[in-house]
PDB file of C-alpha atoms in Angstrom:
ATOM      1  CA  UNK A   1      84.164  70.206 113.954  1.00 47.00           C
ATOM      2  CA  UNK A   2      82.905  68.609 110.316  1.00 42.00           C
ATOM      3  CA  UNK A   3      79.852  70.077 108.357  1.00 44.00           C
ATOM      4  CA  UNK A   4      77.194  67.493 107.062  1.00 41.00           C
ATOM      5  CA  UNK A   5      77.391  67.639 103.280  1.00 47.00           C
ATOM      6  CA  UNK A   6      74.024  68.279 101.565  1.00 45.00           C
ATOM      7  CA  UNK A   7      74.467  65.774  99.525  1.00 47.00           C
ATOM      8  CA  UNK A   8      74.432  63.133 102.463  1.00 50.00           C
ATOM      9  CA  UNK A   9      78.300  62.267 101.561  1.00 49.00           C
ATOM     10  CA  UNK A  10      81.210  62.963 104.338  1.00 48.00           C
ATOM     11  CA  UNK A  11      80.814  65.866 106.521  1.00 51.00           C
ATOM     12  CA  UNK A  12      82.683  68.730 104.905  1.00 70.00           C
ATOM     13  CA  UNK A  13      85.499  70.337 107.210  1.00 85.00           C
ATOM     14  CA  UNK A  14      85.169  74.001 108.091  1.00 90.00           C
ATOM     15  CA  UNK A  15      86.586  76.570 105.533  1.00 94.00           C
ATOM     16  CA  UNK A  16      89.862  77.865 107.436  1.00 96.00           C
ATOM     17  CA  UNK A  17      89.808  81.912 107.579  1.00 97.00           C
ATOM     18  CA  UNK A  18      92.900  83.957 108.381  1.00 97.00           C
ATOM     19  CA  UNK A  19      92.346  87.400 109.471  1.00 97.00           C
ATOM     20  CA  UNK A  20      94.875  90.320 108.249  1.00 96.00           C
ATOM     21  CA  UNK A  21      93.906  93.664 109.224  1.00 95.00           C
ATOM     22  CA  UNK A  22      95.928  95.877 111.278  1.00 94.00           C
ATOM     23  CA  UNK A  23      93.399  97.018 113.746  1.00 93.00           C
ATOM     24  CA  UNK A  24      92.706  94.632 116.178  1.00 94.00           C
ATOM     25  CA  UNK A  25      89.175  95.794 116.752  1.00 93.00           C
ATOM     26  CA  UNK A  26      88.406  95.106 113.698  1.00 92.00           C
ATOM     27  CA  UNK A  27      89.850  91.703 113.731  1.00 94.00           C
ATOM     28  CA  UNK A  28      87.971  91.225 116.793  1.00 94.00           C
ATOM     29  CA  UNK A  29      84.355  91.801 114.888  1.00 92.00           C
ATOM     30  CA  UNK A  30      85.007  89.830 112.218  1.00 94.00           C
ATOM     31  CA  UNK A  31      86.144  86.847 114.428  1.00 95.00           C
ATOM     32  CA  UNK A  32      82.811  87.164 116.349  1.00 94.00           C
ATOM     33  CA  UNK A  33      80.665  87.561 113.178  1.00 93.00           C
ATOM     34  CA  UNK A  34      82.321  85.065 111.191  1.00 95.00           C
ATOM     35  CA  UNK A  35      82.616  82.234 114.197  1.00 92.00           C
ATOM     36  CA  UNK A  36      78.815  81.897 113.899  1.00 93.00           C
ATOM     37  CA  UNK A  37      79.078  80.741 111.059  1.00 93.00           C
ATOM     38  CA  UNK A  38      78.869  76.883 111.851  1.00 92.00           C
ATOM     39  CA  UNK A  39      81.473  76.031 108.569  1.00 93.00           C
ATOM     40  CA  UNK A  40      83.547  78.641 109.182  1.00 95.00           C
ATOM     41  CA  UNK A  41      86.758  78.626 111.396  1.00 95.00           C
ATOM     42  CA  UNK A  42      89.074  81.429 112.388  1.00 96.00           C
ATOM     43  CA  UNK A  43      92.587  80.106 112.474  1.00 96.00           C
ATOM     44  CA  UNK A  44      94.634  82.309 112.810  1.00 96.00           C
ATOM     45  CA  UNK A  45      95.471  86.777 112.760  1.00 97.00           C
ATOM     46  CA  UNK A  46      98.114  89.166 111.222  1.00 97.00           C
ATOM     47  CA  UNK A  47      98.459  92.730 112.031  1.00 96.00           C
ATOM     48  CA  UNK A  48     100.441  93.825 108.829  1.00 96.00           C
ATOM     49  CA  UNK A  49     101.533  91.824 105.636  1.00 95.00           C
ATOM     50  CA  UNK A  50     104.681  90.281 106.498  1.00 96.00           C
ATOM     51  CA  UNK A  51     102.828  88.677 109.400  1.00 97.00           C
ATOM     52  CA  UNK A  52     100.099  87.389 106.668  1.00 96.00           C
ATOM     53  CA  UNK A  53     102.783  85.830 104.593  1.00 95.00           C
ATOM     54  CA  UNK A  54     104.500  83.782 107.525  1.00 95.00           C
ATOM     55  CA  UNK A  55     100.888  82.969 109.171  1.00 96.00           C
ATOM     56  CA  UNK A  56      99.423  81.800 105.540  1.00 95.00           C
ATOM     57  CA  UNK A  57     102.674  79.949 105.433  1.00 93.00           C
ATOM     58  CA  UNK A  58     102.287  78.024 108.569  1.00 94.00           C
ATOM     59  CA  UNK A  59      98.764  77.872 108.570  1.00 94.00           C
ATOM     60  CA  UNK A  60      97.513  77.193 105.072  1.00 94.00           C
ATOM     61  CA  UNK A  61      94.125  78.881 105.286  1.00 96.00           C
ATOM     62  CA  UNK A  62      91.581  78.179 102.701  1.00 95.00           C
ATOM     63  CA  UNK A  63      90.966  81.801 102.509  1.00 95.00           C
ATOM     64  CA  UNK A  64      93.330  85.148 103.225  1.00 96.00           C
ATOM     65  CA  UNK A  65      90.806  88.375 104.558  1.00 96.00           C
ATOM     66  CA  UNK A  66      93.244  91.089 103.357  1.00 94.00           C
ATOM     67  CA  UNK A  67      93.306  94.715 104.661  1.00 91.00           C
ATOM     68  CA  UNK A  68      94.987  97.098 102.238  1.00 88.00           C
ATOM     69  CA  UNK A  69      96.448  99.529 104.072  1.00 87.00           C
ATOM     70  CA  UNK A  70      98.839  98.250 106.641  1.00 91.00           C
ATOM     71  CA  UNK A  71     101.999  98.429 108.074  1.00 91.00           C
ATOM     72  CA  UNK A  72     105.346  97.018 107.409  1.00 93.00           C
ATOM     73  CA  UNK A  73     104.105  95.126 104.494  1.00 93.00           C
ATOM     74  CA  UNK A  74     100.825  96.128 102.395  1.00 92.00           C
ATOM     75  CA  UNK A  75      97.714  94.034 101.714  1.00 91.00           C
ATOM     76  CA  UNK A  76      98.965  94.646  97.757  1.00 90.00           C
ATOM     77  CA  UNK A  77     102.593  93.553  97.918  1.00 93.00           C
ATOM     78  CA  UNK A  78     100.748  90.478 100.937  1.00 95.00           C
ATOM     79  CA  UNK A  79      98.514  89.228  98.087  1.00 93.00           C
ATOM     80  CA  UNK A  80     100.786  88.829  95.165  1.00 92.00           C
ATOM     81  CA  UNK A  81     103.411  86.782  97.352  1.00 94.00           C
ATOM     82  CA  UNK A  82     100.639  84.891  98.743  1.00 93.00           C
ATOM     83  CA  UNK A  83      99.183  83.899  95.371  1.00 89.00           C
ATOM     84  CA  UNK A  84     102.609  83.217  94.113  1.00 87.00           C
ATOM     85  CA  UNK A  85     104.078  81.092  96.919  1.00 85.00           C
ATOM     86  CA  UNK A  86     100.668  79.742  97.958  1.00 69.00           C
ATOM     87  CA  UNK A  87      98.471  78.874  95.570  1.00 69.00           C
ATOM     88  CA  UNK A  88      96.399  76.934  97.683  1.00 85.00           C
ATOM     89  CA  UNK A  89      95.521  79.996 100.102  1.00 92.00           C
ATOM     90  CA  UNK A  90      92.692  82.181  98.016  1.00 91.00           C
ATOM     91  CA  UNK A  91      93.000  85.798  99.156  1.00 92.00           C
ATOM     92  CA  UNK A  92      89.715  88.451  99.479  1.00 92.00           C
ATOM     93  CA  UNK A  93      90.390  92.040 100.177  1.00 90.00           C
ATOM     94  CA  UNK A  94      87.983  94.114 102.717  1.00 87.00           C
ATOM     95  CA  UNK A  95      88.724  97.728 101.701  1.00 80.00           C
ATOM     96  CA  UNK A  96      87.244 101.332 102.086  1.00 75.00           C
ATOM     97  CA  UNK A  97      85.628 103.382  99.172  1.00 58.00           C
ATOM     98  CA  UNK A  98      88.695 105.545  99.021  1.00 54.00           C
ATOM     99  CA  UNK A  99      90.933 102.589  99.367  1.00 54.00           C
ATOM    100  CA  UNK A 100      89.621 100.716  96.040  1.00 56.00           C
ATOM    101  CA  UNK A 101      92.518 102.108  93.593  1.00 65.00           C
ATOM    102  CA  UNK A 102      94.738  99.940  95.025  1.00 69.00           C
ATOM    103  CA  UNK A 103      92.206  96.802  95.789  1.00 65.00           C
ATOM    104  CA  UNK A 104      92.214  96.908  91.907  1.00 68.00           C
ATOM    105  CA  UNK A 105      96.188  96.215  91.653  1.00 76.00           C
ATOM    106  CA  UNK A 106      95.534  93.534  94.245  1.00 76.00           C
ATOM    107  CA  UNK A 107      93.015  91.783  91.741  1.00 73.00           C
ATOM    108  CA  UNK A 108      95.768  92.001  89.261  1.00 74.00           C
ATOM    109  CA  UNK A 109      97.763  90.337  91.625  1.00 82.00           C
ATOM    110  CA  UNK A 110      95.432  87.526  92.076  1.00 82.00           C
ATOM    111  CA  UNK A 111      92.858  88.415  94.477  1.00 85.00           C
ATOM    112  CA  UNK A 112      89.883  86.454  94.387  1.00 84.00           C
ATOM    113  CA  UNK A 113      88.020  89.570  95.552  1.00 81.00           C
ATOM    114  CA  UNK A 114      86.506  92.690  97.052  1.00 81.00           C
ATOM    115  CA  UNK A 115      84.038  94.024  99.599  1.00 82.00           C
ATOM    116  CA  UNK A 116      83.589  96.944 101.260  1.00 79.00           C
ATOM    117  CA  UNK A 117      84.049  96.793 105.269  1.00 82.00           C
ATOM    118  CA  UNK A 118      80.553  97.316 105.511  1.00 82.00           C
ATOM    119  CA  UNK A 119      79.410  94.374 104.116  1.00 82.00           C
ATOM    120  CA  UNK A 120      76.898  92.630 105.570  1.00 86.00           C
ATOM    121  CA  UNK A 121      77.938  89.631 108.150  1.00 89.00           C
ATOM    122  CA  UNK A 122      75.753  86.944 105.737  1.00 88.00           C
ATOM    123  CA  UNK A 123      77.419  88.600 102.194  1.00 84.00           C
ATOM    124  CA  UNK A 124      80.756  88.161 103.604  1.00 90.00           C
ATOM    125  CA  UNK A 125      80.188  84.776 105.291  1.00 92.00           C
ATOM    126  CA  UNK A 126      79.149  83.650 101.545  1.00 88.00           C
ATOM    127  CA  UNK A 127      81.612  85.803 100.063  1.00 87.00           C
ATOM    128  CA  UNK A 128      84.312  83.337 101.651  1.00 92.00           C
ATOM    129  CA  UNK A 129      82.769  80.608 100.722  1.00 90.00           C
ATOM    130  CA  UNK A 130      82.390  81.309  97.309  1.00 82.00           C
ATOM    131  CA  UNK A 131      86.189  82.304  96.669  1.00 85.00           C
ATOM    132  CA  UNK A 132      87.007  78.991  98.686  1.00 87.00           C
ATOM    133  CA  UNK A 133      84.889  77.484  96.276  1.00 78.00           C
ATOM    134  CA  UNK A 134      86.929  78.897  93.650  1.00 73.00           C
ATOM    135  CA  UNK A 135      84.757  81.841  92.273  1.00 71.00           C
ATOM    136  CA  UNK A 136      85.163  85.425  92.319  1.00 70.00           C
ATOM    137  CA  UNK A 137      83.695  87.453  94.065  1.00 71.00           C
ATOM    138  CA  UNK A 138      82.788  91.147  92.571  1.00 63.00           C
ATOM    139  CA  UNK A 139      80.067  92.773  94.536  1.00 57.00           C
ATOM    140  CA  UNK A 140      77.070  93.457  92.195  1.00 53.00           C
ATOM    141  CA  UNK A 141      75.797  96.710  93.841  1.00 49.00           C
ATOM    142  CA  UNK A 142      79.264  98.128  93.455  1.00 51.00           C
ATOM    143  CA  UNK A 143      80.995  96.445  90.853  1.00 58.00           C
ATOM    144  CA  UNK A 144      80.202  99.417  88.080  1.00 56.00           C
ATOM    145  CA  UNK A 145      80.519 102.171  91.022  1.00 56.00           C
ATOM    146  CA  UNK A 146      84.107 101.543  91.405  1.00 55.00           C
ATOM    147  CA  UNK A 147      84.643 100.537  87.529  1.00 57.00           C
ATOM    148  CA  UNK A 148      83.412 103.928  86.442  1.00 59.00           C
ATOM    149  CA  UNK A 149      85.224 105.457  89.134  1.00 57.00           C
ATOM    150  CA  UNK A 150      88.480 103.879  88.554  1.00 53.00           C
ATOM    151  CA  UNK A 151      88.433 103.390  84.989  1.00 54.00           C
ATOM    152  CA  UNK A 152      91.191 105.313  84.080  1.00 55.00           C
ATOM    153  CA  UNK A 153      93.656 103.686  86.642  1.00 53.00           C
ATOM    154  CA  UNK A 154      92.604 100.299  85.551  1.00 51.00           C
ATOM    155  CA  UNK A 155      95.582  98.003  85.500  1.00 49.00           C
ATOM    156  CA  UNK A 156      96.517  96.436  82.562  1.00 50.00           C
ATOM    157  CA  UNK A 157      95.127  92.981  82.701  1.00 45.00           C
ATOM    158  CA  UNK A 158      96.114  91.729  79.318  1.00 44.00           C
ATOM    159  CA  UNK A 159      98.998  89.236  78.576  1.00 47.00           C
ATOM    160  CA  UNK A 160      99.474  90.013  75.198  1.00 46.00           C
ATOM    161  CA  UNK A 161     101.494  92.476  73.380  1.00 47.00           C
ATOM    162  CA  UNK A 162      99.010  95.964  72.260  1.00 49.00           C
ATOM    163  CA  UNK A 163      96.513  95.190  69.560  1.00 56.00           C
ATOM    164  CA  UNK A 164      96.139  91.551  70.340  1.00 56.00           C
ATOM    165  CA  UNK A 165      92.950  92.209  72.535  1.00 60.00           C
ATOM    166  CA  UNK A 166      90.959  92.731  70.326  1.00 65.00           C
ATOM    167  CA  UNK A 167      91.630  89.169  68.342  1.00 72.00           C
ATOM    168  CA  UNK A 168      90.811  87.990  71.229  1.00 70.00           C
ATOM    169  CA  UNK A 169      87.682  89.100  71.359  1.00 76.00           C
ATOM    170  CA  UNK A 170      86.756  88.257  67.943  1.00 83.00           C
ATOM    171  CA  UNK A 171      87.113  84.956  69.144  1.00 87.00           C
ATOM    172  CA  UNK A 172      84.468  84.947  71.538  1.00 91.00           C
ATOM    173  CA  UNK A 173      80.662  84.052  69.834  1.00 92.00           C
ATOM    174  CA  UNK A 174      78.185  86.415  70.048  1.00 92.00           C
ATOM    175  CA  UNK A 175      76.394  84.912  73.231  1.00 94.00           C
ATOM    176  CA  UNK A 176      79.814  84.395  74.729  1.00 93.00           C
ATOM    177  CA  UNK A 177      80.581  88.305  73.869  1.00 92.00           C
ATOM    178  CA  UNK A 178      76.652  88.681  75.229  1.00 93.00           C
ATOM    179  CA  UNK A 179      77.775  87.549  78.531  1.00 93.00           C
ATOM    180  CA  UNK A 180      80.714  88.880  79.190  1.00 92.00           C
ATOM    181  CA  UNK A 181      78.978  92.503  78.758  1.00 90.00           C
ATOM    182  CA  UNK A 182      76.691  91.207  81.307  1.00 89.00           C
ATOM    183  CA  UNK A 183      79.265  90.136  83.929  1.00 85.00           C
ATOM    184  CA  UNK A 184      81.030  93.191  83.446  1.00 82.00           C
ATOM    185  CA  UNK A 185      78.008  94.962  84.446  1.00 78.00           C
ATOM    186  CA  UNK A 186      78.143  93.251  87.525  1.00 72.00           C
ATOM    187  CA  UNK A 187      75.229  90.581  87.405  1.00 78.00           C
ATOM    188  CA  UNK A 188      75.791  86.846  88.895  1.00 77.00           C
ATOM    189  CA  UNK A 189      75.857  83.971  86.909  1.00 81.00           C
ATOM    190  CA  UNK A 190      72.094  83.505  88.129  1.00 81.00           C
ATOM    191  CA  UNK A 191      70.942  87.083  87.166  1.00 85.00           C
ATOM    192  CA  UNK A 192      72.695  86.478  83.879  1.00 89.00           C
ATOM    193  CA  UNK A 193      70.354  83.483  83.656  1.00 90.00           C
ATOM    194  CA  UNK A 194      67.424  84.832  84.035  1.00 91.00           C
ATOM    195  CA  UNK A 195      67.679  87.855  81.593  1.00 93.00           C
ATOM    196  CA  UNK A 196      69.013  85.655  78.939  1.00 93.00           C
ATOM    197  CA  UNK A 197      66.757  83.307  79.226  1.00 93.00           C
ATOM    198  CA  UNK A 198      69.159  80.350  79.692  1.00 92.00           C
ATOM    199  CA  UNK A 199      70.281  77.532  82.502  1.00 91.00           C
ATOM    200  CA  UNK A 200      72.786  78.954  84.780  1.00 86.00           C
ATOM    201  CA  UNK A 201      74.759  75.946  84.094  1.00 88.00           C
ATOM    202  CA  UNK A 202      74.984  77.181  80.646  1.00 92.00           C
ATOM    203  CA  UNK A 203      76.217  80.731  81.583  1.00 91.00           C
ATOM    204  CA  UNK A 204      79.069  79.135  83.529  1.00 87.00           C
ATOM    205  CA  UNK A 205      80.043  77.513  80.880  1.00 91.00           C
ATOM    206  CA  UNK A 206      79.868  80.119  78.040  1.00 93.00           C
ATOM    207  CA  UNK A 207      81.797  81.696  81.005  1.00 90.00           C
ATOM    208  CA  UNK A 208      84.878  78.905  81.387  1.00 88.00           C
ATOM    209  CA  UNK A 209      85.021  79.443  77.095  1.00 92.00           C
ATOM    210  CA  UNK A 210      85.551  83.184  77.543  1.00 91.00           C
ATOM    211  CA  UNK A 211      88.116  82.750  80.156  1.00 87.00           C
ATOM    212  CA  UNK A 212      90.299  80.433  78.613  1.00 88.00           C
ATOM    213  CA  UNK A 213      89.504  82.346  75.128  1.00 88.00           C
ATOM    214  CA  UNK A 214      90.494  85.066  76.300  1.00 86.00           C
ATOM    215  CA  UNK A 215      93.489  84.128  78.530  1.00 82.00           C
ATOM    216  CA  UNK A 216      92.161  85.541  82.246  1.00 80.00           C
ATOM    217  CA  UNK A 217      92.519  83.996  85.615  1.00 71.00           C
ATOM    218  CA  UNK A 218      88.439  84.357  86.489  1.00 74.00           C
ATOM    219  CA  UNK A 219      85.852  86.481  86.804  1.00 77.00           C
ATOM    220  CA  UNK A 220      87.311  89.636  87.964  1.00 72.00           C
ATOM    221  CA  UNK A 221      90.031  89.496  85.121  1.00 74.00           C
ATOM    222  CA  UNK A 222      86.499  89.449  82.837  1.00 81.00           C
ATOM    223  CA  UNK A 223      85.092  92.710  84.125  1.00 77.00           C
ATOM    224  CA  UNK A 224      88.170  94.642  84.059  1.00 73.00           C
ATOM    225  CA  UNK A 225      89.064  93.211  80.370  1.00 79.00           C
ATOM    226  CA  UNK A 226      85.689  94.395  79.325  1.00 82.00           C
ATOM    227  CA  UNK A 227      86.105  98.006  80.634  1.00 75.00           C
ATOM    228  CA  UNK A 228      89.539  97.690  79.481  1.00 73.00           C
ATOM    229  CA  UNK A 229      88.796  96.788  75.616  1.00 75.00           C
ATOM    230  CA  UNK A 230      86.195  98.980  75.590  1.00 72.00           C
ATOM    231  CA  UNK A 231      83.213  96.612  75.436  1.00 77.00           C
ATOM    232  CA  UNK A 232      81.738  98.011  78.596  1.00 72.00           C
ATOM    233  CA  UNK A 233      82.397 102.070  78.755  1.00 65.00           C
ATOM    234  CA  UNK A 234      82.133 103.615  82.143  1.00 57.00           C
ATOM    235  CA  UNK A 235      78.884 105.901  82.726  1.00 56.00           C
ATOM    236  CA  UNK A 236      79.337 109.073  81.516  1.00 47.00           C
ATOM    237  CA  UNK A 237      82.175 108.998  79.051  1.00 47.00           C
TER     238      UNK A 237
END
């Protein structure tokens, strides 16, 4: 099955979804919720995260929906071979509360992502599409929950050797620094937007400069670098 395009070009294929959780009940809700979606397609399961690797291997999903805790092989060690050996293949973690220590690590790794399991059906439909689409996806209403919580356990994000960070920074202009405070405090490109009083087309690009200023992957990289330089200081501390 295709997808019109919008735009009145081609009809878009379906985004390919490969599910990776080691409870098949849970694998069976997410295939009913997300096959409703008329663009998105199921194709294929995994029960641990040696399964995921040979599965995203065969199949070459658009997007990964990564468990964390699993058998035989963890959603962690899963998403860092995936991202390494298949580029292609984004990967978006579904975790627990308690679980989000280690969804952090997986971000390091290269995770486009995190939700909680109880995400809404419509957030996590769009939450696929926009990692297929090449953003990343930090939920808003939790983003500084889990930064604050976590803060200390943070994994070090930064390429460069200690003391470099912060000449780094200095590179970024003050609306560039502006924004990056914002996106650490969890607001979307279009939230940024409005309070600044700008296009959103110019907050994605202020945004592209601060990535590649700063040397990070995307847009998770961004919030954790800001709690991690200190820009952004967890509530209560």
């Amino acid at each position: 099955m295709s997808i019109p395009d919008r735009a009145g070009g081609p009809p878009a294929a379906p985004l390919r979804v490969l599910l990776v959780d080691d409870q098949a009940l849970l694998r069976s809700g997410l295939r009913m919720v997300l096959e409703e979606q008329p663009d998105l397609v199921i194709v294929g399961e995994a029960a641990d995260g040696r399964a995921a690797l040979d599965e995203t291997a065969r199949l070459r999903p658009d997007v990964v929906l990564m468990d964390v805790r699993m058998p035989v092989m963890d959603g962690i060690e899963a998403t860092r071979r995936i991202v390494e050996d298949h580029s292609a293949s984004k990967v978006l973690i579904l975790t627990t509360f308690d679980l989000d220590e280690y969804a952090f690590t997986a971000l390091r790794y290269g995770a486009s992502g995190f939700l909680l399991k109880d995400v809404p059906p419509a957030e996590l439909a769009g939450a696929i599409r926009a990692v297929a689409s090449g953003d990343a996806v930090v939920a808003p209403s939790v983003t500084r929950r889990l930064l604050d919580a976590f803060a200390d356990r943070l994994p070090d994000l930064r390429s460069a050797p200690p003391g470099r960070a912060a000449d780094a920074l200095s590179a970024l202009t003050d609306r560039e620094r502006e924004i990056l405070v914002e996106v650490a405090s969890g607001l979307s490109n279009q939230e940024i937007a409005a309070r600044l009083f700008v296009a959103e087309a110019t907050v994605k690009t202020h945004l592209g400069r601060i990535l590649a200023k700063l040397g990070l992957r995307d847009r998770v990289q961004a919030v954790v670098f800001a709690y991690q330089i200190g820009l952004v200081r967890p509530e209560g501390r």
